[in-house]
PDB file of C-alpha atoms in Angstrom:
ATOM      1  CA  MET H   1       0.148  -0.243  -0.216  1.00  0.00           C
ATOM      2  CA  ASP H   2       1.314   3.377  -1.138  1.00  0.00           C
ATOM      3  CA  HIS H   3       1.041   6.572   1.096  1.00  0.00           C
ATOM      4  CA  VAL H   4      -1.908   7.717  -0.987  1.00  0.00           C
ATOM      5  CA  GLU H   5      -3.841   4.654  -0.630  1.00  0.00           C
ATOM      6  CA  PHE H   6      -3.366   5.094   3.065  1.00  0.00           C
ATOM      7  CA  ILE H   7      -4.935   8.708   3.019  1.00  0.00           C
ATOM      8  CA  LEU H   8      -7.747   7.272   0.770  1.00  0.00           C
ATOM      9  CA  ASP H   9      -8.779   4.465   3.061  1.00  0.00           C
ATOM     10  CA  GLN H  10      -9.026   7.013   5.937  1.00  0.00           C
ATOM     11  CA  TRP H  11     -11.448   9.133   4.037  1.00  0.00           C
ATOM     12  CA  ARG H  12     -13.267   6.192   2.961  1.00  0.00           C
ATOM     13  CA  ARG H  13     -13.520   5.502   6.465  1.00  0.00           C
ATOM     14  CA  GLU H  14     -14.259   8.993   7.761  1.00  0.00           C
ATOM     15  CA  ARG H  15     -16.427   9.664   4.815  1.00  0.00           C
ATOM     16  CA  PRO H  16     -18.027   6.914   2.891  1.00  0.00           C
ATOM     17  CA  ASP H  17     -20.222   9.101   1.328  1.00  0.00           C
ATOM     18  CA  LEU H  18     -17.509  10.848  -0.742  1.00  0.00           C
ATOM     19  CA  ASP H  19     -15.809   9.284  -4.022  1.00  0.00           C
ATOM     20  CA  VAL H  20     -12.293   9.989  -3.602  1.00  0.00           C
ATOM     21  CA  THR H  21     -11.141   8.128  -6.893  1.00  0.00           C
ATOM     22  CA  ALA H  22     -10.130  11.530  -8.329  1.00  0.00           C
ATOM     23  CA  MET H  23      -7.930  12.339  -5.242  1.00  0.00           C
ATOM     24  CA  GLY H  24      -6.048   8.883  -5.394  1.00  0.00           C
ATOM     25  CA  VAL H  25      -4.951   9.896  -9.226  1.00  0.00           C
ATOM     26  CA  VAL H  26      -4.098  13.367  -8.700  1.00  0.00           C
ATOM     27  CA  GLY H  27      -2.510  12.411  -5.549  1.00  0.00           C
ATOM     28  CA  ARG H  28      -0.057   9.837  -7.022  1.00  0.00           C
ATOM     29  CA  VAL H  29       0.387  12.358 -10.113  1.00  0.00           C
ATOM     30  CA  GLY H  30       1.543  15.058  -7.775  1.00  0.00           C
ATOM     31  CA  ARG H  31       3.561  12.615  -5.517  1.00  0.00           C
ATOM     32  CA  LEU H  32       5.374  11.054  -8.379  1.00  0.00           C
ATOM     33  CA  SER H  33       6.020  14.619 -10.003  1.00  0.00           C
ATOM     34  CA  LEU H  34       7.857  15.941  -6.600  1.00  0.00           C
ATOM     35  CA  ALA H  35       9.742  12.608  -6.391  1.00  0.00           C
ATOM     36  CA  TYR H  36      10.807  13.038  -9.906  1.00  0.00           C
ATOM     37  CA  LEU H  37      11.893  16.760  -9.560  1.00  0.00           C
ATOM     38  CA  LYS H  38      14.476  15.874  -6.625  1.00  0.00           C
ATOM     39  CA  PRO H  39      16.722  13.859  -8.986  1.00  0.00           C
ATOM     40  CA  MET H  40      16.339  15.953 -12.201  1.00  0.00           C
ATOM     41  CA  GLU H  41      17.324  19.006 -10.243  1.00  0.00           C
ATOM     42  CA  LYS H  42      20.368  17.498  -8.986  1.00  0.00           C
ATOM     43  CA  THR H  43      21.520  16.239 -12.647  1.00  0.00           C
ATOM     44  CA  PHE H  44      20.807  20.068 -13.544  1.00  0.00           C
ATOM     45  CA  ALA H  45      22.955  21.139 -10.818  1.00  0.00           C
ATOM     46  CA  ARG H  46      25.894  19.060 -11.701  1.00  0.00           C
ATOM     47  CA  PHE H  47      25.862  21.458 -14.680  1.00  0.00           C
ATOM     48  CA  GLY H  48      25.253  24.779 -12.848  1.00  0.00           C
ATOM     49  CA  LEU H  49      21.832  24.839 -14.029  1.00  0.00           C
ATOM     50  CA  ASN H  50      18.241  24.648 -12.381  1.00  0.00           C
ATOM     51  CA  ALA H  51      15.052  23.641 -14.064  1.00  0.00           C
ATOM     52  CA  ALA H  52      14.226  27.299 -15.327  1.00  0.00           C
ATOM     53  CA  LYS H  53      17.746  27.320 -17.324  1.00  0.00           C
ATOM     54  CA  PHE H  54      17.657  24.024 -18.588  1.00  0.00           C
ATOM     55  CA  ASP H  55      14.113  24.770 -19.677  1.00  0.00           C
ATOM     56  CA  VAL H  56      15.093  27.913 -21.947  1.00  0.00           C
ATOM     57  CA  LEU H  57      18.269  25.994 -23.136  1.00  0.00           C
ATOM     58  CA  ALA H  58      16.395  22.841 -24.215  1.00  0.00           C
ATOM     59  CA  THR H  59      13.506  24.908 -25.641  1.00  0.00           C
ATOM     60  CA  LEU H  60      16.111  26.801 -27.986  1.00  0.00           C
ATOM     61  CA  ARG H  61      18.089  23.484 -28.777  1.00  0.00           C
ATOM     62  CA  ARG H  62      14.777  21.650 -30.015  1.00  0.00           C
ATOM     63  CA  ALA H  63      13.888  24.464 -31.940  1.00  0.00           C
ATOM     64  CA  GLY H  64      16.220  23.497 -34.699  1.00  0.00           C
ATOM     65  CA  ALA H  65      19.164  25.098 -36.459  1.00  0.00           C
ATOM     66  CA  PRO H  66      19.902  28.015 -35.873  1.00  0.00           C
ATOM     67  CA  HIS H  67      18.459  27.292 -32.453  1.00  0.00           C
ATOM     68  CA  CYS H  68      17.347  30.728 -32.132  1.00  0.00           C
ATOM     69  CA  LEU H  69      13.582  31.808 -31.114  1.00  0.00           C
ATOM     70  CA  SER H  70      11.881  35.413 -30.045  1.00  0.00           C
ATOM     71  CA  ALA H  71      11.552  35.823 -26.879  1.00  0.00           C
ATOM     72  CA  GLY H  72       7.675  35.701 -27.315  1.00  0.00           C
ATOM     73  CA  ALA H  73       8.056  32.192 -28.993  1.00  0.00           C
ATOM     74  CA  LEU H  74      10.045  31.259 -25.888  1.00  0.00           C
ATOM     75  CA  MET H  75       7.634  32.594 -23.612  1.00  0.00           C
ATOM     76  CA  LYS H  76       4.785  30.617 -25.429  1.00  0.00           C
ATOM     77  CA  ALA H  77       6.666  27.320 -25.251  1.00  0.00           C
ATOM     78  CA  THR H  78       7.824  27.339 -21.709  1.00  0.00           C
ATOM     79  CA  MET H  79       4.488  28.991 -20.627  1.00  0.00           C
ATOM     80  CA  VAL H  80       6.108  31.771 -18.433  1.00  0.00           C
ATOM     81  CA  ALA H  81       5.160  35.446 -17.785  1.00  0.00           C
ATOM     82  CA  SER H  82       7.223  38.225 -19.735  1.00  0.00           C
ATOM     83  CA  GLY H  83       9.170  39.190 -16.435  1.00  0.00           C
ATOM     84  CA  THR H  84      10.069  35.623 -16.015  1.00  0.00           C
ATOM     85  CA  MET H  85      11.318  34.909 -19.197  1.00  0.00           C
ATOM     86  CA  THR H  86      13.379  38.163 -19.440  1.00  0.00           C
ATOM     87  CA  ASN H  87      14.793  37.427 -15.764  1.00  0.00           C
ATOM     88  CA  ARG H  88      16.024  33.787 -17.237  1.00  0.00           C
ATOM     89  CA  ILE H  89      17.501  35.341 -20.429  1.00  0.00           C
ATOM     90  CA  ASP H  90      19.284  37.744 -18.783  1.00  0.00           C
ATOM     91  CA  ARG H  91      20.779  35.486 -16.396  1.00  0.00           C
ATOM     92  CA  LEU H  92      21.745  32.799 -19.136  1.00  0.00           C
ATOM     93  CA  GLU H  93      23.217  35.738 -21.105  1.00  0.00           C
ATOM     94  CA  VAL H  94      25.436  36.890 -18.355  1.00  0.00           C
ATOM     95  CA  ASP H  95      26.671  32.882 -18.227  1.00  0.00           C
ATOM     96  CA  GLY H  96      27.345  33.156 -21.679  1.00  0.00           C
ATOM     97  CA  LEU H  97      24.902  30.313 -22.884  1.00  0.00           C
ATOM     98  CA  VAL H  98      22.636  32.496 -25.084  1.00  0.00           C
ATOM     99  CA  SER H  99      22.848  35.705 -26.918  1.00  0.00           C
ATOM    100  CA  ARG H 100      20.210  38.233 -27.081  1.00  0.00           C
ATOM    101  CA  THR H 101      19.866  40.223 -30.813  1.00  0.00           C
ATOM    102  CA  THR H 102      17.791  42.746 -32.230  1.00  0.00           C
ATOM    103  CA  ASN H 103      14.999  41.169 -34.292  1.00  0.00           C
ATOM    104  CA  PRO H 104      15.467  42.080 -37.923  1.00  0.00           C
ATOM    105  CA  GLU H 105      11.772  41.656 -38.734  1.00  0.00           C
ATOM    106  CA  ASP H 106      10.783  43.446 -35.527  1.00  0.00           C
ATOM    107  CA  SER H 107      12.911  46.149 -33.995  1.00  0.00           C
ATOM    108  CA  ARG H 108      10.780  46.031 -30.925  1.00  0.00           C
ATOM    109  CA  SER H 109      11.745  42.414 -30.355  1.00  0.00           C
ATOM    110  CA  PHE H 110      14.895  40.253 -29.834  1.00  0.00           C
ATOM    111  CA  LEU H 111      15.980  36.817 -31.025  1.00  0.00           C
ATOM    112  CA  ILE H 112      17.461  34.501 -28.625  1.00  0.00           C
ATOM    113  CA  ALA H 113      19.978  32.190 -29.405  1.00  0.00           C
ATOM    114  CA  LEU H 114      22.209  29.371 -27.941  1.00  0.00           C
ATOM    115  CA  THR H 115      25.850  30.394 -28.193  1.00  0.00           C
ATOM    116  CA  PRO H 116      28.591  27.521 -29.063  1.00  0.00           C
ATOM    117  CA  GLU H 117      29.024  27.018 -25.440  1.00  0.00           C
ATOM    118  CA  GLY H 118      25.271  27.021 -24.502  1.00  0.00           C
ATOM    119  CA  ARG H 119      24.618  24.323 -27.071  1.00  0.00           C
ATOM    120  CA  ALA H 120      27.586  22.210 -26.138  1.00  0.00           C
ATOM    121  CA  LEU H 121      26.114  22.386 -22.231  1.00  0.00           C
ATOM    122  CA  ILE H 122      22.484  21.884 -23.377  1.00  0.00           C
ATOM    123  CA  ASP H 123      23.710  18.582 -25.407  1.00  0.00           C
ATOM    124  CA  GLN H 124      25.459  17.636 -22.330  1.00  0.00           C
ATOM    125  CA  VAL H 125      22.808  17.969 -19.929  1.00  0.00           C
ATOM    126  CA  VAL H 126      19.860  16.720 -22.025  1.00  0.00           C
ATOM    127  CA  GLU H 127      22.243  13.117 -21.932  1.00  0.00           C
ATOM    128  CA  ALA H 128      22.130  13.262 -18.350  1.00  0.00           C
ATOM    129  CA  HIS H 129      18.715  14.262 -18.002  1.00  0.00           C
ATOM    130  CA  VAL H 130      17.612  11.489 -20.462  1.00  0.00           C
ATOM    131  CA  ALA H 131      19.481   9.135 -18.112  1.00  0.00           C
ATOM    132  CA  THR H 132      18.050  10.286 -15.100  1.00  0.00           C
ATOM    133  CA  GLN H 133      14.612  10.300 -16.240  1.00  0.00           C
ATOM    134  CA  ALA H 134      15.212   6.517 -17.466  1.00  0.00           C
ATOM    135  CA  ASP H 135      16.583   5.648 -14.014  1.00  0.00           C
ATOM    136  CA  LEU H 136      13.153   7.079 -12.267  1.00  0.00           C
ATOM    137  CA  ILE H 137      11.191   4.690 -14.386  1.00  0.00           C
ATOM    138  CA  GLU H 138      13.567   1.472 -14.367  1.00  0.00           C
ATOM    139  CA  GLY H 139      11.118  -0.343 -12.014  1.00  0.00           C
ATOM    140  CA  LEU H 140       8.351  -0.366 -14.915  1.00  0.00           C
ATOM    141  CA  SER H 141       8.472  -2.901 -17.792  1.00  0.00           C
ATOM    142  CA  ALA H 142       8.192  -1.353 -21.454  1.00  0.00           C
ATOM    143  CA  GLU H 143       4.555  -2.323 -21.247  1.00  0.00           C
ATOM    144  CA  ASP H 144       3.948  -0.350 -18.272  1.00  0.00           C
ATOM    145  CA  VAL H 145       5.602   2.487 -19.207  1.00  0.00           C
ATOM    146  CA  ALA H 146       3.562   2.653 -22.817  1.00  0.00           C
ATOM    147  CA  GLN H 147       0.560   2.232 -20.976  1.00  0.00           C
ATOM    148  CA  LEU H 148       1.356   4.653 -18.377  1.00  0.00           C
ATOM    149  CA  SER H 149       2.354   7.132 -21.075  1.00  0.00           C
ATOM    150  CA  ALA H 150      -0.633   6.655 -23.055  1.00  0.00           C
ATOM    151  CA  LEU H 151      -3.095   7.229 -19.868  1.00  0.00           C
ATOM    152  CA  LEU H 152      -1.007  10.222 -18.820  1.00  0.00           C
ATOM    153  CA  ALA H 153      -1.346  11.638 -22.331  1.00  0.00           C
ATOM    154  CA  LYS H 154      -5.097  11.274 -22.238  1.00  0.00           C
ATOM    155  CA  ALA H 155      -5.715  12.624 -19.012  1.00  0.00           C
ATOM    156  CA  LEU H 156      -3.716  15.600 -19.960  1.00  0.00           C
ATOM    157  CA  ASN H 157      -5.387  15.980 -23.334  1.00  0.00           C
ATOM    158  CA  ALA H 158      -8.762  15.813 -21.546  1.00  0.00           C
ATOM    159  CA  LEU H 159      -7.665  18.480 -19.149  1.00  0.00           C
ATOM    160  CA  GLU H 160      -6.267  20.913 -21.707  1.00  0.00           C
ATOM    161  CA  SER H 161      -9.322  20.304 -24.157  1.00  0.00           C
ATOM    162  CA  ASN H 162     -11.376  22.011 -21.328  1.00  0.00           C
TER     163      ASN H 162
END
């Protein structure tokens, strides 16, 4: 019995009139998320990064050559506010991992690009990150992983379509 089941059993005993099925799903997803974040943060820290910096660098890397996006496109991809994105870009620029240039198509905006150092770093970090994530699910069979991934995708799609 996991900790969530313990909590559910308590609620079932104290409030048998409540259907706590959703509480179990959401509680387990939340606990997994927190448990997964700790080792991933350790991986990022080994490279002098945190999850926020990793997110920006990974987004630029995934964008493909020339690994450059507008600040607006970065905000949309990472789902953070303008001030938050500006702060992240400022820090990464100070670290020499990204460069900021005026957008030739719109002089009011900037293009953010990986520097060669930024690209080399994110390529290293993403390899370590993928290995960390693989370690986190090593107790599941390939079939378990496929089923879990499909169910989580279904749940996320249902939530995002509302």
